[in-house]
Amino acid sequence: MSFINNWLRADIQAINAYHVPTSVDMVKLDAMESPFPLPDELIGQYLAYLADADLNRYPNPSADELRQTLRELMDIPAEFGVLLGNGSDELIQLLALACETGDTILSIEPSFVMYGMIAKFTRLNYQGVNLDGNFEIDLSATLSAIETHKPKLIFIAYPNNPTGNAFDRGAIETIITSTEAMVVLDEAYYAYADDSFLMDIAKYPNLVLLRTVSKIGFAGLRLGLLIGAQDTVSELDKLRLPYNINTLTQVSANFLLQEKGEIDKNAKAILAERSNLSTALSGIDGLSVYPSQANFILFKAPGANALFEALKTQGVLIKNLSSAPNLDNCLRVTVGSMEENALFISIVKAYYD
Ligand SMILES: *Cc1c(COP(=O)(O)O)cnc(C)c1O
């Protein structure tokens, strides 16, 4: 037996690592990235800004300027606290670290896989509750799971990944008010959604929000935020590793996230493309297309595995969910640029012709 097999926790040995497929030279429509690069006219200014960074020094520990920039970008009221993470993934982990041995994390399924993975890493119990046939929250099943398992943390992605829909607001409010758990609404896709629970933080002390800049054009920065009541944020901040937001991210985000006009324009373009992509997919015989409030579309395709492979062979990478529970024959495509989407659609059309 090798050293590491002998040494490592058995439950970690048994895990399949989070798999990131190779995408060199492919049209990448698998990970909800923005297709829009930094505009040329900003590059010079950006580089000048970067040149000023003191890389011999540790970063600003509380990233004050960046938090202010994010408050302005996302209209976060001054009375709420903001905690930054190296991606919102790090904040999911931080919340799990705040739990006690024996505590339970509850989430709905299918949803973002990191909730379950991080529960496992941190040795917490994990309880999933299935969505109903329309990917809507099954309120009675959820409430009864809350009653039975008394979770400490409840994660709900709003809008949900990978289904793309935003759940019924009333159902979420009922969940928030019928539990002592901290309810974490993960608004990674807030920029593409019709509704948000941001202002509800003032009403519900057990509600916190997660957001990220990954889905609005800056996945490479690794920057997420938790928004909650000030006292909640100050206590959770004790669990944050010092300097978790590196200087290059702070400096870059401070500059890039000031470009609210550009960010809004890109989000609008994605919304228009989402609508075109959805219409085009719906027009292909045999496909069922689910409604989306995010920058991706889930659809069901006969022989999804083979379609996925055909796309890959022709240089287009999407996400194959067809073997995931309750996602039979489902594929998820990120809304890309007009050209990328047209290429994707032309391959799918030709495949079924
Ligand atoms: C993409 C995604 C995240 C990850 O965000 P990062 O800030 O890139 O770590 C979190 N939650 C959901 C629901 C996502 O889809």
mmCIF file of C-alpha atoms and ligand atoms in Angstrom:
data_model
loop_
_atom_site.group_PDB
_atom_site.id
_atom_site.type_symbol
_atom_site.label_atom_id
_atom_site.label_comp_id
_atom_site.label_asym_id
_atom_site.label_seq_id
_atom_site.Cartn_x
_atom_site.Cartn_y
_atom_site.Cartn_z
ATOM 1 C CA MET A 1 0.000 0.000 0.000
ATOM 2 C CA SER A 2 1.347 3.438 -0.882
ATOM 3 C CA PHE A 3 2.114 5.964 1.825
ATOM 4 C CA ILE A 4 -0.800 8.225 0.956
ATOM 5 C CA ASN A 5 -3.352 5.410 0.819
ATOM 6 C CA ASN A 6 -2.291 4.367 4.247
ATOM 7 C CA TRP A 7 -2.274 7.911 5.569
ATOM 8 C CA LEU A 8 -5.324 9.649 4.085
ATOM 9 C CA ARG A 9 -8.860 9.624 5.506
ATOM 10 C CA ALA A 10 -10.748 6.756 3.860
ATOM 11 C CA ASP A 11 -13.722 8.989 2.948
ATOM 12 C CA ILE A 12 -11.415 11.341 1.026
ATOM 13 C CA GLN A 13 -9.765 8.429 -0.790
ATOM 14 C CA ALA A 14 -13.224 7.348 -1.886
ATOM 15 C CA ILE A 15 -14.130 10.742 -3.414
ATOM 16 C CA ASN A 16 -13.905 11.433 -7.111
ATOM 17 C CA ALA A 17 -11.972 14.697 -7.464
ATOM 18 C CA TYR A 18 -13.933 17.641 -8.883
ATOM 19 C CA HIS A 19 -13.285 17.052 -12.549
ATOM 20 C CA VAL A 20 -12.382 19.957 -14.811
ATOM 21 C CA PRO A 21 -12.289 18.673 -18.408
ATOM 22 C CA THR A 22 -9.572 19.869 -20.759
ATOM 23 C CA SER A 23 -10.774 22.625 -23.030
ATOM 24 C CA VAL A 24 -7.674 23.680 -24.936
ATOM 25 C CA ASP A 25 -8.687 25.235 -28.262
ATOM 26 C CA MET A 26 -12.352 24.461 -27.672
ATOM 27 C CA VAL A 27 -15.373 26.747 -27.674
ATOM 28 C CA LYS A 28 -15.933 26.700 -23.943
ATOM 29 C CA LEU A 29 -19.606 26.643 -23.041
ATOM 30 C CA ASP A 30 -19.372 24.431 -19.965
ATOM 31 C CA ALA A 31 -18.611 26.625 -16.966
ATOM 32 C CA MET A 32 -20.799 29.769 -17.105
ATOM 33 C CA GLU A 33 -17.893 32.028 -17.911
ATOM 34 C CA SER A 34 -18.466 35.310 -19.687
ATOM 35 C CA PRO A 35 -17.408 35.305 -23.346
ATOM 36 C CA PHE A 36 -16.373 38.968 -23.177
ATOM 37 C CA PRO A 37 -12.710 39.871 -22.699
ATOM 38 C CA LEU A 38 -11.483 43.138 -21.253
ATOM 39 C CA PRO A 39 -12.101 45.912 -23.822
ATOM 40 C CA ASP A 40 -8.883 47.007 -25.551
ATOM 41 C CA GLU A 41 -9.282 50.628 -24.491
ATOM 42 C CA LEU A 42 -9.096 49.630 -20.794
ATOM 43 C CA ILE A 43 -5.964 47.525 -21.015
ATOM 44 C CA GLY A 44 -3.434 50.373 -20.784
ATOM 45 C CA GLN A 45 -5.101 51.928 -17.762
ATOM 46 C CA TYR A 46 -5.452 48.535 -16.134
ATOM 47 C CA LEU A 47 -1.766 47.766 -16.555
ATOM 48 C CA ALA A 48 -0.794 51.123 -15.080
ATOM 49 C CA TYR A 49 -2.981 50.337 -12.080
ATOM 50 C CA LEU A 50 -1.373 46.906 -11.691
ATOM 51 C CA ALA A 51 2.128 48.399 -11.902
ATOM 52 C CA ASP A 52 1.354 50.256 -8.683
ATOM 53 C CA ALA A 53 0.688 47.081 -6.694
ATOM 54 C CA ASP A 54 3.164 46.429 -3.875
ATOM 55 C CA LEU A 55 3.782 42.765 -4.414
ATOM 56 C CA ASN A 56 6.512 42.674 -1.777
ATOM 57 C CA ARG A 57 3.861 43.468 0.855
ATOM 58 C CA TYR A 58 0.979 41.395 2.142
ATOM 59 C CA PRO A 59 -2.411 42.424 0.754
ATOM 60 C CA ASN A 60 -4.737 44.814 2.563
ATOM 61 C CA PRO A 61 -6.113 42.322 5.128
ATOM 62 C CA SER A 62 -9.703 43.494 5.017
ATOM 63 C CA ALA A 63 -9.696 44.615 1.364
ATOM 64 C CA ASP A 64 -11.585 47.769 2.356
ATOM 65 C CA GLU A 65 -11.445 49.530 -0.976
ATOM 66 C CA LEU A 66 -12.578 46.417 -2.821
ATOM 67 C CA ARG A 67 -15.502 45.861 -0.472
ATOM 68 C CA GLN A 68 -16.583 49.437 -1.143
ATOM 69 C CA THR A 69 -16.298 48.873 -4.896
ATOM 70 C CA LEU A 70 -18.477 45.760 -4.583
ATOM 71 C CA ARG A 71 -21.059 47.622 -2.493
ATOM 72 C CA GLU A 72 -21.359 50.178 -5.264
ATOM 73 C CA LEU A 73 -21.432 47.617 -8.068
ATOM 74 C CA MET A 74 -24.142 45.536 -6.384
ATOM 75 C CA ASP A 75 -26.037 48.291 -4.519
ATOM 76 C CA ILE A 76 -25.395 46.707 -1.135
ATOM 77 C CA PRO A 77 -26.774 48.885 1.682
ATOM 78 C CA ALA A 78 -24.221 50.234 4.177
ATOM 79 C CA GLU A 79 -25.996 48.528 7.093
ATOM 80 C CA PHE A 80 -25.191 45.038 5.776
ATOM 81 C CA GLY A 81 -21.820 43.389 6.293
ATOM 82 C CA VAL A 82 -19.691 42.058 3.443
ATOM 83 C CA LEU A 83 -17.210 39.202 3.798
ATOM 84 C CA LEU A 84 -14.911 38.360 0.886
ATOM 85 C CA GLY A 85 -13.769 34.942 -0.229
ATOM 86 C CA ASN A 86 -11.363 33.472 -2.740
ATOM 87 C CA GLY A 87 -14.382 32.625 -4.870
ATOM 88 C CA SER A 88 -17.727 31.964 -3.236
ATOM 89 C CA ASP A 89 -16.574 28.361 -2.932
ATOM 90 C CA GLU A 90 -14.262 29.495 -0.149
ATOM 91 C CA LEU A 91 -17.196 31.106 1.635
ATOM 92 C CA ILE A 92 -19.216 27.885 1.428
ATOM 93 C CA GLN A 93 -16.253 26.199 3.096
ATOM 94 C CA LEU A 94 -16.009 28.956 5.714
ATOM 95 C CA LEU A 95 -19.684 28.497 6.604
ATOM 96 C CA ALA A 96 -19.131 24.753 6.942
ATOM 97 C CA LEU A 97 -16.143 25.422 9.227
ATOM 98 C CA ALA A 98 -18.444 27.482 11.447
ATOM 99 C CA CYS A 99 -20.557 24.382 12.171
ATOM 100 C CA GLU A 100 -20.082 21.937 15.002
ATOM 101 C CA THR A 101 -19.214 18.265 14.740
ATOM 102 C CA GLY A 102 -22.417 16.362 14.050
ATOM 103 C CA ASP A 103 -24.197 19.301 12.382
ATOM 104 C CA THR A 104 -26.096 18.843 9.143
ATOM 105 C CA ILE A 105 -26.022 20.797 5.896
ATOM 106 C CA LEU A 106 -29.226 20.602 3.900
ATOM 107 C CA SER A 107 -29.656 21.494 0.272
ATOM 108 C CA ILE A 108 -32.085 20.790 -2.511
ATOM 109 C CA GLU A 109 -31.145 18.534 -5.433
ATOM 110 C CA PRO A 110 -30.112 18.738 -8.151
ATOM 111 C CA SER A 111 -28.057 21.785 -7.260
ATOM 112 C CA PHE A 112 -24.487 23.011 -6.962
ATOM 113 C CA VAL A 113 -22.309 20.001 -6.141
ATOM 114 C CA MET A 114 -19.898 21.905 -3.897
ATOM 115 C CA TYR A 115 -22.430 22.028 -1.019
ATOM 116 C CA GLY A 116 -22.275 18.259 -0.658
ATOM 117 C CA MET A 117 -18.549 18.007 -1.353
ATOM 118 C CA ILE A 118 -17.644 20.633 1.231
ATOM 119 C CA ALA A 119 -19.927 18.950 3.797
ATOM 120 C CA LYS A 120 -17.880 15.825 3.226
ATOM 121 C CA PHE A 121 -14.495 17.590 3.432
ATOM 122 C CA THR A 122 -15.499 19.177 6.737
ATOM 123 C CA ARG A 123 -17.034 15.965 8.106
ATOM 124 C CA LEU A 124 -20.543 17.349 8.379
ATOM 125 C CA ASN A 125 -23.712 15.429 7.610
ATOM 126 C CA TYR A 126 -25.318 16.231 4.320
ATOM 127 C CA GLN A 127 -28.984 15.921 3.488
ATOM 128 C CA GLY A 128 -30.358 16.523 -0.002
ATOM 129 C CA VAL A 129 -34.053 17.093 -0.717
ATOM 130 C CA ASN A 130 -35.245 16.426 -4.252
ATOM 131 C CA LEU A 131 -36.896 19.134 -6.287
ATOM 132 C CA ASP A 132 -40.255 18.260 -7.822
ATOM 133 C CA GLY A 133 -40.758 17.267 -11.464
ATOM 134 C CA ASN A 134 -40.681 20.917 -12.576
ATOM 135 C CA PHE A 135 -37.432 21.586 -10.680
ATOM 136 C CA GLU A 136 -39.413 23.643 -8.164
ATOM 137 C CA ILE A 137 -38.913 23.349 -4.396
ATOM 138 C CA ASP A 138 -41.010 20.551 -2.911
ATOM 139 C CA LEU A 139 -42.031 22.595 0.090
ATOM 140 C CA SER A 140 -43.646 19.863 2.163
ATOM 141 C CA ALA A 141 -40.696 17.490 1.614
ATOM 142 C CA THR A 142 -38.255 20.292 2.431
ATOM 143 C CA LEU A 143 -40.071 21.346 5.595
ATOM 144 C CA SER A 144 -40.318 17.773 6.765
ATOM 145 C CA ALA A 145 -36.580 17.214 6.095
ATOM 146 C CA ILE A 146 -35.858 20.369 8.119
ATOM 147 C CA GLU A 147 -38.020 19.020 10.930
ATOM 148 C CA THR A 148 -36.330 15.613 10.860
ATOM 149 C CA HIS A 149 -32.705 16.589 10.315
ATOM 150 C CA LYS A 150 -32.606 19.971 12.069
ATOM 151 C CA PRO A 151 -29.937 21.358 9.721
ATOM 152 C CA LYS A 152 -27.504 24.032 10.842
ATOM 153 C CA LEU A 153 -27.055 25.384 7.332
ATOM 154 C CA ILE A 154 -29.393 25.346 4.342
ATOM 155 C CA PHE A 155 -27.964 26.138 0.907
ATOM 156 C CA ILE A 156 -30.309 27.198 -1.871
ATOM 157 C CA ALA A 157 -28.924 28.458 -5.164
ATOM 158 C CA TYR A 158 -31.164 31.247 -6.444
ATOM 159 C CA PRO A 159 -31.332 30.917 -9.457
ATOM 160 C CA ASN A 160 -30.409 27.263 -9.238
ATOM 161 C CA ASN A 161 -27.489 25.591 -10.964
ATOM 162 C CA PRO A 162 -27.826 23.323 -12.991
ATOM 163 C CA THR A 163 -31.570 23.739 -13.561
ATOM 164 C CA GLY A 164 -31.460 27.490 -14.294
ATOM 165 C CA ASN A 165 -34.767 28.419 -12.645
ATOM 166 C CA ALA A 166 -35.311 30.727 -9.686
ATOM 167 C CA PHE A 167 -37.512 29.047 -7.092
ATOM 168 C CA ASP A 168 -40.815 30.380 -5.844
ATOM 169 C CA ARG A 169 -40.154 33.316 -3.507
ATOM 170 C CA GLY A 170 -42.934 32.290 -1.113
ATOM 171 C CA ALA A 171 -41.466 28.800 -0.709
ATOM 172 C CA ILE A 172 -38.064 30.255 0.160
ATOM 173 C CA GLU A 173 -39.602 32.681 2.653
ATOM 174 C CA THR A 174 -41.466 29.820 4.295
ATOM 175 C CA ILE A 175 -38.202 27.896 4.614
ATOM 176 C CA ILE A 176 -36.391 30.909 6.096
ATOM 177 C CA THR A 177 -39.085 31.510 8.701
ATOM 178 C CA SER A 178 -39.562 27.876 9.692
ATOM 179 C CA THR A 179 -35.991 27.017 10.629
ATOM 180 C CA GLU A 180 -33.300 27.972 13.097
ATOM 181 C CA ALA A 181 -30.729 27.176 10.438
ATOM 182 C CA MET A 182 -28.750 29.841 8.668
ATOM 183 C CA VAL A 183 -30.279 29.962 5.198
ATOM 184 C CA VAL A 184 -27.701 30.729 2.527
ATOM 185 C CA LEU A 185 -29.124 31.921 -0.773
ATOM 186 C CA ASP A 186 -26.418 31.526 -3.358
ATOM 187 C CA GLU A 187 -27.023 34.278 -5.901
ATOM 188 C CA ALA A 188 -24.113 33.449 -8.203
ATOM 189 C CA TYR A 189 -26.407 34.308 -11.151
ATOM 190 C CA TYR A 190 -27.959 37.469 -9.690
ATOM 191 C CA ALA A 191 -27.013 39.494 -12.786
ATOM 192 C CA TYR A 192 -29.282 37.377 -14.979
ATOM 193 C CA ALA A 193 -32.210 36.944 -12.580
ATOM 194 C CA ASP A 194 -35.505 38.824 -12.192
ATOM 195 C CA ASP A 195 -35.423 38.867 -8.398
ATOM 196 C CA SER A 196 -33.002 38.904 -5.458
ATOM 197 C CA PHE A 197 -33.219 38.453 -1.693
ATOM 198 C CA LEU A 198 -30.647 41.192 -1.027
ATOM 199 C CA MET A 199 -33.095 43.543 0.675
ATOM 200 C CA ASP A 200 -34.628 40.664 2.668
ATOM 201 C CA ILE A 201 -31.447 40.445 4.762
ATOM 202 C CA ALA A 202 -32.839 43.323 6.834
ATOM 203 C CA LYS A 203 -35.986 41.283 7.546
ATOM 204 C CA TYR A 204 -34.534 37.839 8.291
ATOM 205 C CA PRO A 205 -31.632 37.563 10.745
ATOM 206 C CA ASN A 206 -30.904 33.970 9.644
ATOM 207 C CA LEU A 207 -30.548 34.885 5.958
ATOM 208 C CA VAL A 208 -27.214 35.422 4.242
ATOM 209 C CA LEU A 209 -26.444 35.779 0.542
ATOM 210 C CA LEU A 210 -23.524 34.593 -1.526
ATOM 211 C CA ARG A 211 -22.516 36.329 -4.705
ATOM 212 C CA THR A 212 -19.511 36.077 -6.984
ATOM 213 C CA VAL A 213 -17.924 37.999 -9.827
ATOM 214 C CA SER A 214 -17.204 34.709 -11.639
ATOM 215 C CA LYS A 215 -20.389 34.735 -13.704
ATOM 216 C CA ILE A 216 -20.236 38.420 -14.646
ATOM 217 C CA GLY A 217 -16.946 38.373 -16.466
ATOM 218 C CA PHE A 218 -14.241 37.793 -13.869
ATOM 219 C CA ALA A 219 -13.994 34.074 -13.143
ATOM 220 C CA GLY A 220 -10.210 34.352 -13.220
ATOM 221 C CA LEU A 221 -10.101 36.765 -10.283
ATOM 222 C CA ARG A 222 -11.549 34.224 -7.815
ATOM 223 C CA LEU A 223 -13.654 36.625 -5.816
ATOM 224 C CA GLY A 224 -16.881 35.927 -3.995
ATOM 225 C CA LEU A 225 -18.777 37.708 -1.265
ATOM 226 C CA LEU A 226 -21.068 36.897 1.597
ATOM 227 C CA ILE A 227 -23.631 39.540 2.504
ATOM 228 C CA GLY A 228 -25.411 39.444 5.824
ATOM 229 C CA ALA A 229 -26.191 41.294 9.021
ATOM 230 C CA GLN A 230 -23.150 43.180 10.374
ATOM 231 C CA ASP A 231 -22.853 41.066 13.534
ATOM 232 C CA THR A 232 -23.127 37.822 11.546
ATOM 233 C CA VAL A 233 -20.368 38.965 9.218
ATOM 234 C CA SER A 234 -18.052 40.128 12.025
ATOM 235 C CA GLU A 235 -18.295 36.768 13.775
ATOM 236 C CA LEU A 236 -17.826 34.738 10.590
ATOM 237 C CA ASP A 237 -14.851 36.922 9.689
ATOM 238 C CA LYS A 238 -12.888 35.208 12.490
ATOM 239 C CA LEU A 239 -12.788 32.073 10.345
ATOM 240 C CA ARG A 240 -11.378 33.807 7.285
ATOM 241 C CA LEU A 241 -7.709 33.093 6.600
ATOM 242 C CA PRO A 242 -5.630 36.271 6.772
ATOM 243 C CA TYR A 243 -4.966 37.821 3.356
ATOM 244 C CA ASN A 244 -7.334 35.437 1.557
ATOM 245 C CA ILE A 245 -7.879 37.992 -1.215
ATOM 246 C CA ASN A 246 -4.516 38.442 -2.883
ATOM 247 C CA THR A 247 -3.133 41.792 -3.976
ATOM 248 C CA LEU A 248 -3.511 41.120 -7.711
ATOM 249 C CA THR A 249 -7.178 40.273 -7.237
ATOM 250 C CA GLN A 250 -7.784 43.311 -5.023
ATOM 251 C CA VAL A 251 -6.067 45.686 -7.398
ATOM 252 C CA SER A 252 -7.635 44.162 -10.514
ATOM 253 C CA ALA A 253 -11.134 44.020 -9.103
ATOM 254 C CA ASN A 254 -10.892 47.553 -7.775
ATOM 255 C CA PHE A 255 -10.184 48.765 -11.243
ATOM 256 C CA LEU A 256 -12.346 46.416 -13.315
ATOM 257 C CA LEU A 257 -15.469 46.454 -11.151
ATOM 258 C CA GLN A 258 -15.713 50.240 -11.444
ATOM 259 C CA GLU A 259 -16.773 49.631 -15.042
ATOM 260 C CA LYS A 260 -20.400 49.230 -14.125
ATOM 261 C CA GLY A 261 -21.575 50.388 -17.538
ATOM 262 C CA GLU A 262 -19.504 47.759 -19.306
ATOM 263 C CA ILE A 263 -20.591 45.017 -16.888
ATOM 264 C CA ASP A 264 -24.278 45.936 -17.324
ATOM 265 C CA LYS A 265 -23.916 46.084 -21.089
ATOM 266 C CA ASN A 266 -22.381 42.603 -21.154
ATOM 267 C CA ALA A 267 -25.111 41.203 -18.904
ATOM 268 C CA LYS A 268 -27.764 42.662 -21.225
ATOM 269 C CA ALA A 269 -26.058 41.086 -24.224
ATOM 270 C CA ILE A 270 -26.101 37.700 -22.453
ATOM 271 C CA LEU A 271 -29.808 38.076 -21.678
ATOM 272 C CA ALA A 272 -30.566 38.788 -25.338
ATOM 273 C CA GLU A 273 -28.405 35.842 -26.415
ATOM 274 C CA ARG A 274 -30.050 33.593 -23.823
ATOM 275 C CA SER A 275 -33.400 34.351 -25.341
ATOM 276 C CA ASN A 276 -32.138 33.659 -28.888
ATOM 277 C CA LEU A 277 -30.439 30.451 -27.803
ATOM 278 C CA SER A 278 -33.527 29.239 -25.987
ATOM 279 C CA THR A 279 -35.739 29.946 -29.011
ATOM 280 C CA ALA A 280 -33.322 28.214 -31.363
ATOM 281 C CA LEU A 281 -33.036 25.128 -29.130
ATOM 282 C CA SER A 282 -36.808 24.950 -28.668
ATOM 283 C CA GLY A 283 -37.181 24.939 -32.432
ATOM 284 C CA ILE A 284 -35.222 21.694 -32.757
ATOM 285 C CA ASP A 285 -37.504 18.658 -32.808
ATOM 286 C CA GLY A 286 -37.219 16.415 -29.774
ATOM 287 C CA LEU A 287 -35.453 18.843 -27.431
ATOM 288 C CA SER A 288 -37.097 20.180 -24.263
ATOM 289 C CA VAL A 289 -35.695 23.447 -23.068
ATOM 290 C CA TYR A 290 -36.058 24.575 -19.454
ATOM 291 C CA PRO A 291 -36.631 28.224 -18.581
ATOM 292 C CA SER A 292 -33.536 30.036 -17.328
ATOM 293 C CA GLN A 293 -32.787 33.033 -15.157
ATOM 294 C CA ALA A 294 -29.059 32.423 -15.410
ATOM 295 C CA ASN A 295 -26.350 32.606 -18.089
ATOM 296 C CA PHE A 296 -26.869 28.976 -19.083
ATOM 297 C CA ILE A 297 -29.659 26.798 -20.381
ATOM 298 C CA LEU A 298 -30.562 23.270 -19.333
ATOM 299 C CA PHE A 299 -32.147 21.114 -21.981
ATOM 300 C CA LYS A 300 -33.174 17.520 -22.420
ATOM 301 C CA ALA A 301 -32.039 15.815 -25.610
ATOM 302 C CA PRO A 302 -32.690 12.294 -26.868
ATOM 303 C CA GLY A 303 -29.358 10.435 -26.751
ATOM 304 C CA ALA A 304 -27.752 13.276 -24.813
ATOM 305 C CA ASN A 305 -24.456 11.443 -24.335
ATOM 306 C CA ALA A 306 -23.966 11.033 -28.062
ATOM 307 C CA LEU A 307 -24.904 14.652 -28.751
ATOM 308 C CA PHE A 308 -22.438 15.782 -26.094
ATOM 309 C CA GLU A 309 -19.689 13.718 -27.749
ATOM 310 C CA ALA A 310 -20.600 15.008 -31.223
ATOM 311 C CA LEU A 311 -20.302 18.585 -29.981
ATOM 312 C CA LYS A 312 -16.978 17.812 -28.345
ATOM 313 C CA THR A 313 -15.609 16.216 -31.510
ATOM 314 C CA GLN A 314 -16.549 19.399 -33.342
ATOM 315 C CA GLY A 315 -14.795 21.580 -30.801
ATOM 316 C CA VAL A 316 -17.669 22.699 -28.560
ATOM 317 C CA LEU A 317 -17.555 21.807 -24.874
ATOM 318 C CA ILE A 318 -20.785 21.905 -22.854
ATOM 319 C CA LYS A 319 -21.713 20.126 -19.615
ATOM 320 C CA ASN A 320 -23.035 16.585 -19.702
ATOM 321 C CA LEU A 321 -25.417 15.988 -16.811
ATOM 322 C CA SER A 322 -27.172 13.019 -18.339
ATOM 323 C CA SER A 323 -25.962 10.568 -15.726
ATOM 324 C CA ALA A 324 -26.718 12.837 -12.754
ATOM 325 C CA PRO A 325 -29.709 11.854 -10.606
ATOM 326 C CA ASN A 326 -33.019 13.219 -11.940
ATOM 327 C CA LEU A 327 -31.281 14.825 -14.933
ATOM 328 C CA ASP A 328 -31.764 12.002 -17.412
ATOM 329 C CA ASN A 329 -30.555 13.064 -20.869
ATOM 330 C CA CYS A 330 -29.951 16.621 -19.665
ATOM 331 C CA LEU A 331 -27.211 18.877 -20.985
ATOM 332 C CA ARG A 332 -26.270 22.362 -19.845
ATOM 333 C CA VAL A 333 -24.938 24.981 -22.205
ATOM 334 C CA THR A 334 -23.466 28.305 -21.122
ATOM 335 C CA VAL A 335 -24.697 31.328 -23.064
ATOM 336 C CA GLY A 336 -21.679 32.441 -25.055
ATOM 337 C CA SER A 337 -21.065 35.106 -27.652
ATOM 338 C CA MET A 338 -23.380 35.349 -30.660
ATOM 339 C CA GLU A 339 -20.810 33.462 -32.806
ATOM 340 C CA GLU A 340 -20.261 30.723 -30.214
ATOM 341 C CA ASN A 341 -23.981 30.182 -29.764
ATOM 342 C CA ALA A 342 -24.548 30.065 -33.526
ATOM 343 C CA LEU A 343 -21.836 27.422 -33.901
ATOM 344 C CA PHE A 344 -23.349 25.387 -31.062
ATOM 345 C CA ILE A 345 -26.845 25.590 -32.554
ATOM 346 C CA SER A 346 -25.645 24.663 -36.034
ATOM 347 C CA ILE A 347 -23.999 21.491 -34.690
ATOM 348 C CA VAL A 348 -27.070 20.477 -32.682
ATOM 349 C CA LYS A 349 -29.367 21.120 -35.660
ATOM 350 C CA ALA A 350 -27.171 19.119 -38.017
ATOM 351 C CA TYR A 351 -26.974 16.305 -35.461
ATOM 352 C CA TYR A 352 -30.755 15.776 -35.448
ATOM 353 C CA ASP A 353 -31.298 16.358 -39.173
HETATM 354 C C1 LIG B 1 -20.427 29.006 -10.211
HETATM 355 C C2 LIG B 1 -21.101 28.882 -8.911
HETATM 356 C C3 LIG B 1 -20.438 29.186 -7.728
HETATM 357 C C4 LIG B 1 -18.928 29.343 -7.712
HETATM 358 O O1 LIG B 1 -18.547 30.601 -7.576
HETATM 359 P P1 LIG B 1 -17.018 30.984 -7.415
HETATM 360 O O2 LIG B 1 -17.133 32.360 -6.883
HETATM 361 O O3 LIG B 1 -16.416 30.916 -8.780
HETATM 362 O O4 LIG B 1 -16.373 30.038 -6.438
HETATM 363 C C5 LIG B 1 -21.140 29.192 -6.540
HETATM 364 N N1 LIG B 1 -22.439 28.839 -6.519
HETATM 365 C C6 LIG B 1 -23.099 28.494 -7.627
HETATM 366 C C7 LIG B 1 -24.534 28.112 -7.539
HETATM 367 C C8 LIG B 1 -22.451 28.491 -8.855
HETATM 368 O O5 LIG B 1 -23.098 28.087 -9.946
#
